[in-house]
Tab-separated table of C-alpha atoms in Angstrom:
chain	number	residue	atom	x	y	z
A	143	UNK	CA	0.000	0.000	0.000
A	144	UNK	CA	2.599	2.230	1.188
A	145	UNK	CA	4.587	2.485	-2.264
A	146	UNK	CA	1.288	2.048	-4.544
A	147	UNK	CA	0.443	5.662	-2.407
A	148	UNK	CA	4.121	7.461	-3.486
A	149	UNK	CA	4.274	5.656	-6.586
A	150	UNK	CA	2.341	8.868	-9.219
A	151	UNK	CA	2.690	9.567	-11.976
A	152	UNK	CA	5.805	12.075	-11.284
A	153	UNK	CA	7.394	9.069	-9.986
A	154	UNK	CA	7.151	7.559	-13.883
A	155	UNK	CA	7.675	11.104	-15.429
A	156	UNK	CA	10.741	12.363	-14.299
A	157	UNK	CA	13.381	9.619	-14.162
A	158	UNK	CA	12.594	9.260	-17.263
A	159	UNK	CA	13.450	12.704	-18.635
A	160	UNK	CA	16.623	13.016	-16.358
A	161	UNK	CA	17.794	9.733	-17.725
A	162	UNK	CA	17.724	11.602	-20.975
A	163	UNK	CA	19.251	14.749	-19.790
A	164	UNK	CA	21.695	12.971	-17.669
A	165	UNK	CA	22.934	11.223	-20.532
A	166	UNK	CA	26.351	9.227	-19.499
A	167	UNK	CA	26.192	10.979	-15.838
A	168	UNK	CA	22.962	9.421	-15.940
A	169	UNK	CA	24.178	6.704	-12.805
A	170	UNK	CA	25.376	9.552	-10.936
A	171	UNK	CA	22.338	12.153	-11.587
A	172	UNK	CA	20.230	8.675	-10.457
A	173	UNK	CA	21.616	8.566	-7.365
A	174	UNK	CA	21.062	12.328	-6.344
A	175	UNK	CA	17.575	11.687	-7.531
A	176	UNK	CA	17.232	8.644	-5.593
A	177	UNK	CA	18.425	10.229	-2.438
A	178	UNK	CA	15.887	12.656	-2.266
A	179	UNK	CA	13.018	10.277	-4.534
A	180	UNK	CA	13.357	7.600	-2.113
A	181	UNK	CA	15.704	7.951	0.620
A	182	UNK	CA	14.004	11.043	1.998
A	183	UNK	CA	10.367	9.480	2.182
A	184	UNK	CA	11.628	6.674	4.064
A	185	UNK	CA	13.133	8.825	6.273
A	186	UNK	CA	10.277	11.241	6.665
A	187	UNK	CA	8.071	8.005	7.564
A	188	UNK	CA	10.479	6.883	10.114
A	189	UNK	CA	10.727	10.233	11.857
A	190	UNK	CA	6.900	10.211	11.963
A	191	UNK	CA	7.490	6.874	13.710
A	192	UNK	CA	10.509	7.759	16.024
A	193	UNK	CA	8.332	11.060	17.242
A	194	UNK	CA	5.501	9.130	18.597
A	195	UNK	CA	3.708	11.738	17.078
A	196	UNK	CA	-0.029	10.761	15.998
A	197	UNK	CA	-0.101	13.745	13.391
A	198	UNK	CA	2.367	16.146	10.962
A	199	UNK	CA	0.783	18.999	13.017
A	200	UNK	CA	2.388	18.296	15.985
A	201	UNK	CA	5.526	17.076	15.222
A	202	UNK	CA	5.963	20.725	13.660
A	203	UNK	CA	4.530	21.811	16.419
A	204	UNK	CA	7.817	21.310	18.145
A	205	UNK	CA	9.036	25.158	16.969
A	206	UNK	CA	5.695	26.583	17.560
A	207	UNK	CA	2.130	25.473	17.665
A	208	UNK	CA	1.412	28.307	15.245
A	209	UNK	CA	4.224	27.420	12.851
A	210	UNK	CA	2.786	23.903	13.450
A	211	UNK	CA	-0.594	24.556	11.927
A	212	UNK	CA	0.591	26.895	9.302
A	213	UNK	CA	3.286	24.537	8.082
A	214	UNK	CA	0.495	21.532	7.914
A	215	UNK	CA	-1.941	23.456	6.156
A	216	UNK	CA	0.451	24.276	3.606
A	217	UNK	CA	2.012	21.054	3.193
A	218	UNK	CA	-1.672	19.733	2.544
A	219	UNK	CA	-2.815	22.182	0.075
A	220	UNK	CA	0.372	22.126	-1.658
A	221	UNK	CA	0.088	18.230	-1.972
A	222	UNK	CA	-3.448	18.346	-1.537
A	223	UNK	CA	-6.340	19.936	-4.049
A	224	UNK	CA	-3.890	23.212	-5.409
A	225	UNK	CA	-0.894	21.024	-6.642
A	226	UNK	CA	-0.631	17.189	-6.349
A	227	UNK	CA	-4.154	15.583	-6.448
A	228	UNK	CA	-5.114	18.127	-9.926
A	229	UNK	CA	-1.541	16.937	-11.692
A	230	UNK	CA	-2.517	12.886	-10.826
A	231	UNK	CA	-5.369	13.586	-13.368
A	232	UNK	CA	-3.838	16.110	-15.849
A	233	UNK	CA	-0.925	13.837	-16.494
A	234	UNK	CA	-3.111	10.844	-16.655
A	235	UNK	CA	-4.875	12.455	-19.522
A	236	UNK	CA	-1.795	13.297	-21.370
A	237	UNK	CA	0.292	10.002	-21.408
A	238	UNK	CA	-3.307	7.613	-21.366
A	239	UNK	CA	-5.913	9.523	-23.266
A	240	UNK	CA	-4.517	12.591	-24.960
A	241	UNK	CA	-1.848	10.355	-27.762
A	242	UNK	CA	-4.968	8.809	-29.143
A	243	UNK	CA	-6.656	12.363	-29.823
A	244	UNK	CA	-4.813	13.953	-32.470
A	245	UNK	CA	-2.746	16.835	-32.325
A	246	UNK	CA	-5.681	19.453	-32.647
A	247	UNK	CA	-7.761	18.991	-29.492
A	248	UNK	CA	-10.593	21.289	-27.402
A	249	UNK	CA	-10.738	21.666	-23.747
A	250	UNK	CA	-13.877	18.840	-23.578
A	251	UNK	CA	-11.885	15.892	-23.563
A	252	UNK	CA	-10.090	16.822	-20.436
A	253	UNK	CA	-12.399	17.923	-18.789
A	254	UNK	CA	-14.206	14.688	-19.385
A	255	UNK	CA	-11.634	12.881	-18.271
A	256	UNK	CA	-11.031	14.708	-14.929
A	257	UNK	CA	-14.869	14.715	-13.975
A	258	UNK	CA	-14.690	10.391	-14.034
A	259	UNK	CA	-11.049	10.414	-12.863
A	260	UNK	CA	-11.905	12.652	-9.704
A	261	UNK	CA	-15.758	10.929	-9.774
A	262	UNK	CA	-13.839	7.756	-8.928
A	263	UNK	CA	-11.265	9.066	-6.665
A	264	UNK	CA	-13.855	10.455	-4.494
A	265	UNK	CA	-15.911	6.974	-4.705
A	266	UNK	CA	-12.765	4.997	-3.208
A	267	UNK	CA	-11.712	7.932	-1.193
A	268	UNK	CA	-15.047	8.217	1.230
A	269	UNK	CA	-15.075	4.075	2.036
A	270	UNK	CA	-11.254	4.502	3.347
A	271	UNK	CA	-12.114	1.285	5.593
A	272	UNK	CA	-11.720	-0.618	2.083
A	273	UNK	CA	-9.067	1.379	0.635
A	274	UNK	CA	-6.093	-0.778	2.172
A	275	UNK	CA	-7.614	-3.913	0.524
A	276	UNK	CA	-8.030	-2.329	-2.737
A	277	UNK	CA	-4.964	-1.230	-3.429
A	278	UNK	CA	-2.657	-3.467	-1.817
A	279	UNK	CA	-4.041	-6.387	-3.013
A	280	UNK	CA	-5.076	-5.660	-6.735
A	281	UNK	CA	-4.093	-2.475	-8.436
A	282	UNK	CA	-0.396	-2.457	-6.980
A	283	UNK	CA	0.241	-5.947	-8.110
A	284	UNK	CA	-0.979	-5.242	-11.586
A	285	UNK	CA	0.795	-2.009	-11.742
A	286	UNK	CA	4.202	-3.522	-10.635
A	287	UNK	CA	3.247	-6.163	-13.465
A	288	UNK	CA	3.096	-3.885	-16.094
A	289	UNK	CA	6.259	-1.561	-15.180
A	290	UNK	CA	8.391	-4.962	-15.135
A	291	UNK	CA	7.298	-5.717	-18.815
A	292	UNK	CA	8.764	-2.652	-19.501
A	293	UNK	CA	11.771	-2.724	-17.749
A	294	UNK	CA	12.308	-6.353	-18.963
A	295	UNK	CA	12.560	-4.993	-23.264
A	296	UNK	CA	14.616	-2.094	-21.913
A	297	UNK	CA	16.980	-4.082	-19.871
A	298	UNK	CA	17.309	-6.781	-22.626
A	299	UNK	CA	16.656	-4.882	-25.834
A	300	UNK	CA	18.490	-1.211	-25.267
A	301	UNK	CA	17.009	1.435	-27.838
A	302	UNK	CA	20.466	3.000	-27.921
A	303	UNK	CA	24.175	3.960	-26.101
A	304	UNK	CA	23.982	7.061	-23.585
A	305	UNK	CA	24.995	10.028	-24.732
A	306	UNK	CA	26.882	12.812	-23.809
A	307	UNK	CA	24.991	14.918	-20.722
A	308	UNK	CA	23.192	18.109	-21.203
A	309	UNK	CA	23.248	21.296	-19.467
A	310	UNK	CA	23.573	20.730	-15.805
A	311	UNK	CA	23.951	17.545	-15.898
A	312	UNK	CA	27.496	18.444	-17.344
A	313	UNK	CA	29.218	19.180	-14.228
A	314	UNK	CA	26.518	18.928	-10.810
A	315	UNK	CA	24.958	15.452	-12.421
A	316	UNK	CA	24.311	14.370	-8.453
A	317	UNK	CA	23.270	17.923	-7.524
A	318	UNK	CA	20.640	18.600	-10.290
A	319	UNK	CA	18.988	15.116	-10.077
A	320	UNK	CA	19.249	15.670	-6.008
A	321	UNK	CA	17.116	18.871	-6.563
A	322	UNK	CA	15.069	17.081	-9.670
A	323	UNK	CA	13.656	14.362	-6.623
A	324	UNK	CA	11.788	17.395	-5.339
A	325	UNK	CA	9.474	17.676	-7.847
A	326	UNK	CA	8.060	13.930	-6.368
A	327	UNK	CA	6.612	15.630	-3.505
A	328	UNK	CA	7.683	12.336	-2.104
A	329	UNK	CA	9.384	13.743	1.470
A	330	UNK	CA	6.673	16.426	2.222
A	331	UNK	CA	3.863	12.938	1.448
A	332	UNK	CA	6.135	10.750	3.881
A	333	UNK	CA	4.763	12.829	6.655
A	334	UNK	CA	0.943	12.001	5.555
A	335	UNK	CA	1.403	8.794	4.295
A	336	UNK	CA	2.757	7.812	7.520
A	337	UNK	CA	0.227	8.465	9.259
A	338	UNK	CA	-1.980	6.728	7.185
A	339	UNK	CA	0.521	3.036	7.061
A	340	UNK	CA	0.883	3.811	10.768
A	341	UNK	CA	-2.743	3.635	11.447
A	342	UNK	CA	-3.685	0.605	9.398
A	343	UNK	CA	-0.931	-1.182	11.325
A	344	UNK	CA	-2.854	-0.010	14.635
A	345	UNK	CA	-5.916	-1.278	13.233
A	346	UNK	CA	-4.502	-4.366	12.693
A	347	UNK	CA	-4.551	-5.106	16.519
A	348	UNK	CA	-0.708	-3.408	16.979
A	349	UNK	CA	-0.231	-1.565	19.926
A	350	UNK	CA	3.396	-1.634	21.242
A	351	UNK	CA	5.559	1.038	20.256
A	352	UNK	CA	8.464	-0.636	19.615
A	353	UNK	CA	6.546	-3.535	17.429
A	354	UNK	CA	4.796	-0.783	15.618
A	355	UNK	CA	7.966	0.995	14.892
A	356	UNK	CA	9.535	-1.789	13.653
A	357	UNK	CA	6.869	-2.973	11.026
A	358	UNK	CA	6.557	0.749	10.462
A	359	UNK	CA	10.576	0.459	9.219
A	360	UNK	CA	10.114	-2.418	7.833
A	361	UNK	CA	7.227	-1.293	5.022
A	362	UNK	CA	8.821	1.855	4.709
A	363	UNK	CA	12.226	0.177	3.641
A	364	UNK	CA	10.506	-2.462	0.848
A	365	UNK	CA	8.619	0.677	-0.373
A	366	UNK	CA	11.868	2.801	-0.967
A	367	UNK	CA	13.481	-0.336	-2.067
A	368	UNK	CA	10.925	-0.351	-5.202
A	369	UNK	CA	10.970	3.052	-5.935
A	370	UNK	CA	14.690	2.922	-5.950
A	371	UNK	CA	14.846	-0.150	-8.645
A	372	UNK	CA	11.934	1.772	-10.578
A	373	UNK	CA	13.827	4.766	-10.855
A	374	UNK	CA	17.216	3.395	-11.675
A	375	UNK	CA	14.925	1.442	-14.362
A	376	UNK	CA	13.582	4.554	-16.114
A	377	UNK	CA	16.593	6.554	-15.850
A	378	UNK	CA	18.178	4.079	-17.650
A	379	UNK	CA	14.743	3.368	-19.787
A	380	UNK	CA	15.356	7.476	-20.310
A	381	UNK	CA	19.526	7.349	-21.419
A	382	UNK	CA	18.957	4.367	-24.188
A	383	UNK	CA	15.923	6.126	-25.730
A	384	UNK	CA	18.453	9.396	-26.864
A	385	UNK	CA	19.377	7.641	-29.883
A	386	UNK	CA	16.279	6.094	-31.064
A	387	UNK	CA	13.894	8.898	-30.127
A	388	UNK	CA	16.336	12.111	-30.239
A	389	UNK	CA	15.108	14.185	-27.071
A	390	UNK	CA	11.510	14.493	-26.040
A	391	UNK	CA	10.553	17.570	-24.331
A	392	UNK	CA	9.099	16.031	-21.310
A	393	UNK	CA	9.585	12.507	-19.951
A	394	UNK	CA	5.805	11.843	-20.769
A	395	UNK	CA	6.824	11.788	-24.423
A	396	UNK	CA	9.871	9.702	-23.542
A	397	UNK	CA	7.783	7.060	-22.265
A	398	UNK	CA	5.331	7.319	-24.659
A	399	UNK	CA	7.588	6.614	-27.806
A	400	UNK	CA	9.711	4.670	-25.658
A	401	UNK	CA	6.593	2.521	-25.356
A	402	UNK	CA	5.387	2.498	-29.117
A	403	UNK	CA	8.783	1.462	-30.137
A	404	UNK	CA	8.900	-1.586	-27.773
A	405	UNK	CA	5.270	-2.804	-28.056
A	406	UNK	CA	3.643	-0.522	-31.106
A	407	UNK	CA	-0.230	0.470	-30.520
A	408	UNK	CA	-0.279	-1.943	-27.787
A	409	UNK	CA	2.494	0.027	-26.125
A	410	UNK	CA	0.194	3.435	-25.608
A	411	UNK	CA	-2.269	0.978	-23.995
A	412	UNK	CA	0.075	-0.816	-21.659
A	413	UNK	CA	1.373	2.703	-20.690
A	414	UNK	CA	-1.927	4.173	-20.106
A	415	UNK	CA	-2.627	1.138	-17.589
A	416	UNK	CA	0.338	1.872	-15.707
A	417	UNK	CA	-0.461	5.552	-15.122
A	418	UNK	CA	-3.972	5.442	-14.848
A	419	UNK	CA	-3.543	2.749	-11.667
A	420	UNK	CA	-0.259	5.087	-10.582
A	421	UNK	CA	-2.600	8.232	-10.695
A	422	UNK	CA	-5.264	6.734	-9.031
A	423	UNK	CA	-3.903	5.097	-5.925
A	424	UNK	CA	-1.734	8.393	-5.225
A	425	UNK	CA	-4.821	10.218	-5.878
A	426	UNK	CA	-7.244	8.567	-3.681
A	427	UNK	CA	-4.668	8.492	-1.176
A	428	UNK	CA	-3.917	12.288	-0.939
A	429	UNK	CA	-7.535	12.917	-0.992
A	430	UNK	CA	-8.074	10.675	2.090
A	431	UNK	CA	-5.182	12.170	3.860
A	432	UNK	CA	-6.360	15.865	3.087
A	433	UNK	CA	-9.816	15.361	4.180
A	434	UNK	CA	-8.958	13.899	7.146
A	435	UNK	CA	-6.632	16.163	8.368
A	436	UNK	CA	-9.087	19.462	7.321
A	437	UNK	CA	-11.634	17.531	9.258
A	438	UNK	CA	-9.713	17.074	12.386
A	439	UNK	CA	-9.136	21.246	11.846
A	440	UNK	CA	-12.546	21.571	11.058
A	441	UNK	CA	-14.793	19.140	12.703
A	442	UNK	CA	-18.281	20.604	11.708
A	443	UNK	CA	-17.127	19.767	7.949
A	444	UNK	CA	-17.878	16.127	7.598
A	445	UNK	CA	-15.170	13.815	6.413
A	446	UNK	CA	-17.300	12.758	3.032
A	447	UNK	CA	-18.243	16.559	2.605
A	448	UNK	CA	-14.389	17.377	2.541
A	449	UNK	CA	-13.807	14.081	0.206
A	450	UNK	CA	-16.284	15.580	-2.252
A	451	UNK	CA	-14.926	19.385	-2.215
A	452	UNK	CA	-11.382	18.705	-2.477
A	453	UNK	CA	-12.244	16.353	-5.477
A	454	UNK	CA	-13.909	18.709	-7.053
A	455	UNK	CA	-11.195	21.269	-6.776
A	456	UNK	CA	-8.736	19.143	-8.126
A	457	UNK	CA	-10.981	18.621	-11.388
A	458	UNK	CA	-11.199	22.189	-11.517
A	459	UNK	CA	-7.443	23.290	-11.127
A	460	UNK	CA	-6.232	20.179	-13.480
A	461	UNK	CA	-7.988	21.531	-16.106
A	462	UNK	CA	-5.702	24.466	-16.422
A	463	UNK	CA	-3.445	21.885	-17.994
A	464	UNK	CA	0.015	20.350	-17.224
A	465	UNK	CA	2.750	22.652	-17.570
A	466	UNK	CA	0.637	25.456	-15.567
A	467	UNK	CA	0.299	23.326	-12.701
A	468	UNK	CA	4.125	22.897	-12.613
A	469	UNK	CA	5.106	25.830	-12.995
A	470	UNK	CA	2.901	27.196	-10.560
A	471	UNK	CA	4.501	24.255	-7.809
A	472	UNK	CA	8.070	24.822	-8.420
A	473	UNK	CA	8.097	27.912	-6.055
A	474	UNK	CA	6.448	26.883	-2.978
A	475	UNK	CA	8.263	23.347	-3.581
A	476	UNK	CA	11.471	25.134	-3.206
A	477	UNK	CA	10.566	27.008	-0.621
A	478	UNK	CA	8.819	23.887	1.277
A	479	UNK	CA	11.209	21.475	0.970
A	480	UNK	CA	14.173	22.660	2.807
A	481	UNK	CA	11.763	23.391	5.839
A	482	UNK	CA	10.536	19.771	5.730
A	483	UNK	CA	14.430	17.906	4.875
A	484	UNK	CA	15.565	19.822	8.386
A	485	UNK	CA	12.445	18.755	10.196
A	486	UNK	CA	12.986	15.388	9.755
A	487	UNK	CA	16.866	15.849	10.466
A	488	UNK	CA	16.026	17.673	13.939
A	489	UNK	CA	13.254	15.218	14.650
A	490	UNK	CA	15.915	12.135	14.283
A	491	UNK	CA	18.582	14.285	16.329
A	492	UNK	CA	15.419	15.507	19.004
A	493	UNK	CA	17.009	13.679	22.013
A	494	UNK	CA	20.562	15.015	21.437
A	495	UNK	CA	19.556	18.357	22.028
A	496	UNK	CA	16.573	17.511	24.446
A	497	UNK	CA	13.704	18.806	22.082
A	498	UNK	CA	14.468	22.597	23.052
A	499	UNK	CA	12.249	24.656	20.948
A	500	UNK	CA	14.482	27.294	20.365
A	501	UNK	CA	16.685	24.300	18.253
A	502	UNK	CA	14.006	24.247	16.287
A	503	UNK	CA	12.877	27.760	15.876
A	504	UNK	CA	16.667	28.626	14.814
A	505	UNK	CA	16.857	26.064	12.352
A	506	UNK	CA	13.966	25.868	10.750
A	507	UNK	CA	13.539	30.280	10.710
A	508	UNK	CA	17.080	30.674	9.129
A	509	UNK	CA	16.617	27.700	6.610
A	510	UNK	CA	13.185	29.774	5.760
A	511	UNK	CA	15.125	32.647	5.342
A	512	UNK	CA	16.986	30.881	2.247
A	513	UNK	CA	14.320	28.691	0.809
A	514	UNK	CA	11.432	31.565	0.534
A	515	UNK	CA	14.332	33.609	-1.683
A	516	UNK	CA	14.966	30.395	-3.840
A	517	UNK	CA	11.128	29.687	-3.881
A	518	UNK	CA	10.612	33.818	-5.039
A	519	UNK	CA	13.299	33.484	-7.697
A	520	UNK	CA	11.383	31.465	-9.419
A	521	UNK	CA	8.325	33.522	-9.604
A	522	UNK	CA	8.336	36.748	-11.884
A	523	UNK	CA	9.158	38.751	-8.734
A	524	UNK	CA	13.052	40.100	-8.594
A	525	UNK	CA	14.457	39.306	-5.817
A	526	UNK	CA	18.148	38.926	-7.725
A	527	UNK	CA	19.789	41.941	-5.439
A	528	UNK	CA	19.332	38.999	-2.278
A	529	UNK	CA	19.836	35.961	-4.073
A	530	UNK	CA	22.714	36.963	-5.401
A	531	UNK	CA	24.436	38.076	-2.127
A	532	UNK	CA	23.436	34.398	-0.954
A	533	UNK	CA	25.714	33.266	-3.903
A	534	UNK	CA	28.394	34.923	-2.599
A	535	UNK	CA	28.421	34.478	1.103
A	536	UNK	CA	26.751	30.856	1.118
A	537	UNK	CA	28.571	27.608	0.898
A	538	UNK	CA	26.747	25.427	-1.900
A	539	UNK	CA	23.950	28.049	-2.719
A	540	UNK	CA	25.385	27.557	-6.428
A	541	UNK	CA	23.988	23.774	-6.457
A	542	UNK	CA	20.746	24.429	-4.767
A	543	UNK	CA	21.652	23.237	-1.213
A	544	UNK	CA	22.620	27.450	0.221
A	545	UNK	CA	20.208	26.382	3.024
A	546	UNK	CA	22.099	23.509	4.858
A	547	UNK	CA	24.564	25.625	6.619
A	548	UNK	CA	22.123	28.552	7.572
A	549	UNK	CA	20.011	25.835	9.337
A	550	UNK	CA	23.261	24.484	11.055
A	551	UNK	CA	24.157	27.704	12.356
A	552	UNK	CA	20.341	28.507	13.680
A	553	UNK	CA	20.013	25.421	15.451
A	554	UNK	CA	23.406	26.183	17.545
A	555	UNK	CA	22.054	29.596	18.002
A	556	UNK	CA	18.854	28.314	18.879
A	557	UNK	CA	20.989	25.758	21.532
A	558	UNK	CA	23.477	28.602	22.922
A	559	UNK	CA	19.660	30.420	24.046
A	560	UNK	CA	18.199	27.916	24.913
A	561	UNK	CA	21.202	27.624	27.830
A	562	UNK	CA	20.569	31.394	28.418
A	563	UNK	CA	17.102	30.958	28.985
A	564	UNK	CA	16.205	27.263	30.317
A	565	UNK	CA	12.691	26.391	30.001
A	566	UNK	CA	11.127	22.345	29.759
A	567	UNK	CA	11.987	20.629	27.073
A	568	UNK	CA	9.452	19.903	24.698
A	569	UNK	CA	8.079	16.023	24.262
């Protein structure tokens, strides 16, 4: 269950286009992707674990109960109804339904598409006491089915040789696909999703924390296991197809030809299986996870009532189309993301510096500092005067990573007044 709810169609999308960019650094640009594509959701659901936290609100409730509720309600919209649930339907449409259209197409068959994709979504999504049978037992089989066929021809049957890297891939290969993993959403849905594996294990009769932890670790691991062979897969899928293909614009046109070539007509079909199942398990499950949490902050909205709304925003806003929705993420991803990475490093390091708040507060504000700049950069706004003093003055702000040492320095800050002022130490 736990991988068939990371496993999106992002997941399929963009290995496949840094495979191509990557070219001959594509092994190294893999494994920055992986670190941050895999490694950092199993970490973010083991931190969930470690905490004994029931919720994400809490656990970021260690700087501040404010910054707590803020920082949840933004982490949900942003992989909730604005960003993540609309962009499991829009890119279902364009790799299953939209090659079989034509070039010349109106806005009708999408929206089509989006009011049965998010009809259905909201049908699994409101009988979540079934939702753990359903996909663990039929759609992620049958999914993992058809990605192996693939992988299989690829492995066996290479379209091409890899050629020479592109761009940044040139000379940060491990850097850009470190920053490409973002784009998942993967970390900032570990904290969600681990709620979610964390109760069905409770509600499978599990009570002790140290048993729950452990099968807790345990699914976390297999599912970051498969998403690491699945990426390493289509990254390589992506570096053969260079030759054959020449270079697709986004790495939903890599996989489509990439399919066609293998398997012909058939291969659009056996494609549109895969991310129609991928779309709709991460779907329903960010819809579940969303309407329970707005619930919890809003209890006189029912549960099915907030099912219903935030499917119905998500067929609204993935109608604006593909590269929109992107391009609208990329900001408040890269301003997101940092904040999340150091809250699971401080929540894994929590006992070394006895949970002091102001630990917290000094890390997470100074890391903020950087990220909202990076996150503004990308938006039409100018903000060059700042970010290019961070260039100069901050170690690694050149490969995306200016943030780590900022959020070093605040949390020994934050420890050095936390001495001067000694108060409890948060649990």
């Amino acid at each position: 269950m736990l991988f068939a709810l990371f496993f999106g169609a992002g997941n399929l999308i963009f290995p496949a286009g840094l495979g191509q960019a990557a070219g001959e650094n594509m092994w190294s640009a893999n494994f920055g992707f992986l670190v941050t594509g895999a490694g950092l959701p199993l970490l973010g659901i083991l931190a969930l674990g470690v905490s004994g936290k029931d919720d994400l609100q809490s656990l970021a409730g260690r700087t501040h109960p404010i910054f707590g509720v803020v920082f949840t309600i933004i982490l949900y919209l942003s992989i909730g109804p604005l960003f993540a649930i609309p962009r499991t339907g829009t890119v279902s449409f364009e790799m299953a339904i939209k090659p079989f259209l034509g070039d010349e197409i109106s806005f009708l068959p999408l929206l089509i598409f989006t009011i049965i994709f998010f009809a259905l979504t909201c049908y699994i999504s409101i009988n979540p006491s079934k939702m753990v049978d359903i996909i663990g037992k039929w759609l992620t089989p049958i999914m993992l089915v058809f990605i192996l066929i693939l992988m299989v021809f690829v492995i066996f049957k290479p379209m091409g040789a890899f050629q020479a890297p592109t761009e940044d891939y040139i000379s940060n290969a491990f850097f850009t696909g470190f920053q490409q993993g973002y784009l998942t959403m993967d970390a900032l849905a570990a904290f969600v999703f681990g709620i979610i594996v964390i109760n069905a294990i409770r509600d499978k009769g599990i009570t002790n924390k140290k048993q729950l932890l452990t099968l807790c670790m345990k699914s976390a691991f297999i599912a970051a296991g498969i998403l690491a062979l699945i990426y390493t897969g289509l990254s390589y899928l992506g570096a053969t197809s260079v030759e054959e293909i020449g270079y697709a614009d986004t790495g939903a046109q890599v996989l489509v030809q990439v399919s066609s070539h293998y398997f012909g007509p058939f291969g659009g079909v056996l494609l549109g299986f895969i991310v129609l199942l991928a779309c709709l398990t991460t779907s329903v499950g960010l819809v579940t996870a969303c309407a329970s949490y707005f619930h919890k902050l809003m209890p006189s909205i029912s549960y099915k009532n907030l099912a219903i709304i935030f499917s119905v925003i998500s067929a609204g806003f993935a109608n604006f189309g593909l590269a929109q929705l992107i391009s609208l993420s990329v900001p408040v991803l890269t301003a997101i993301y940092p904040l999340a990475i150091v809250l699971i490093v401080l929540t894994f390091t929590h006992s070394l510096f006895k949970g002091r708040s102001e630990v917290y507060q000094g890390s997470m504000l100074f890391t903020f500092i950087v990220s909202l700049f990076d996150g503004l950069s990308a938006t039409p706004i100018d903000v060059s005067g700042v970010t290019n003093f961070f260039g100069e003055v901050l170690p690694l702000y050149g490969i995306g990573l200016g943030w780590i040492v900022p959020a070093i320095v605040g949390a020994v800050l934050g420890y050095i007044i936390s001495l001067m002022r000694p108060k409890a130490p948060q649990k």
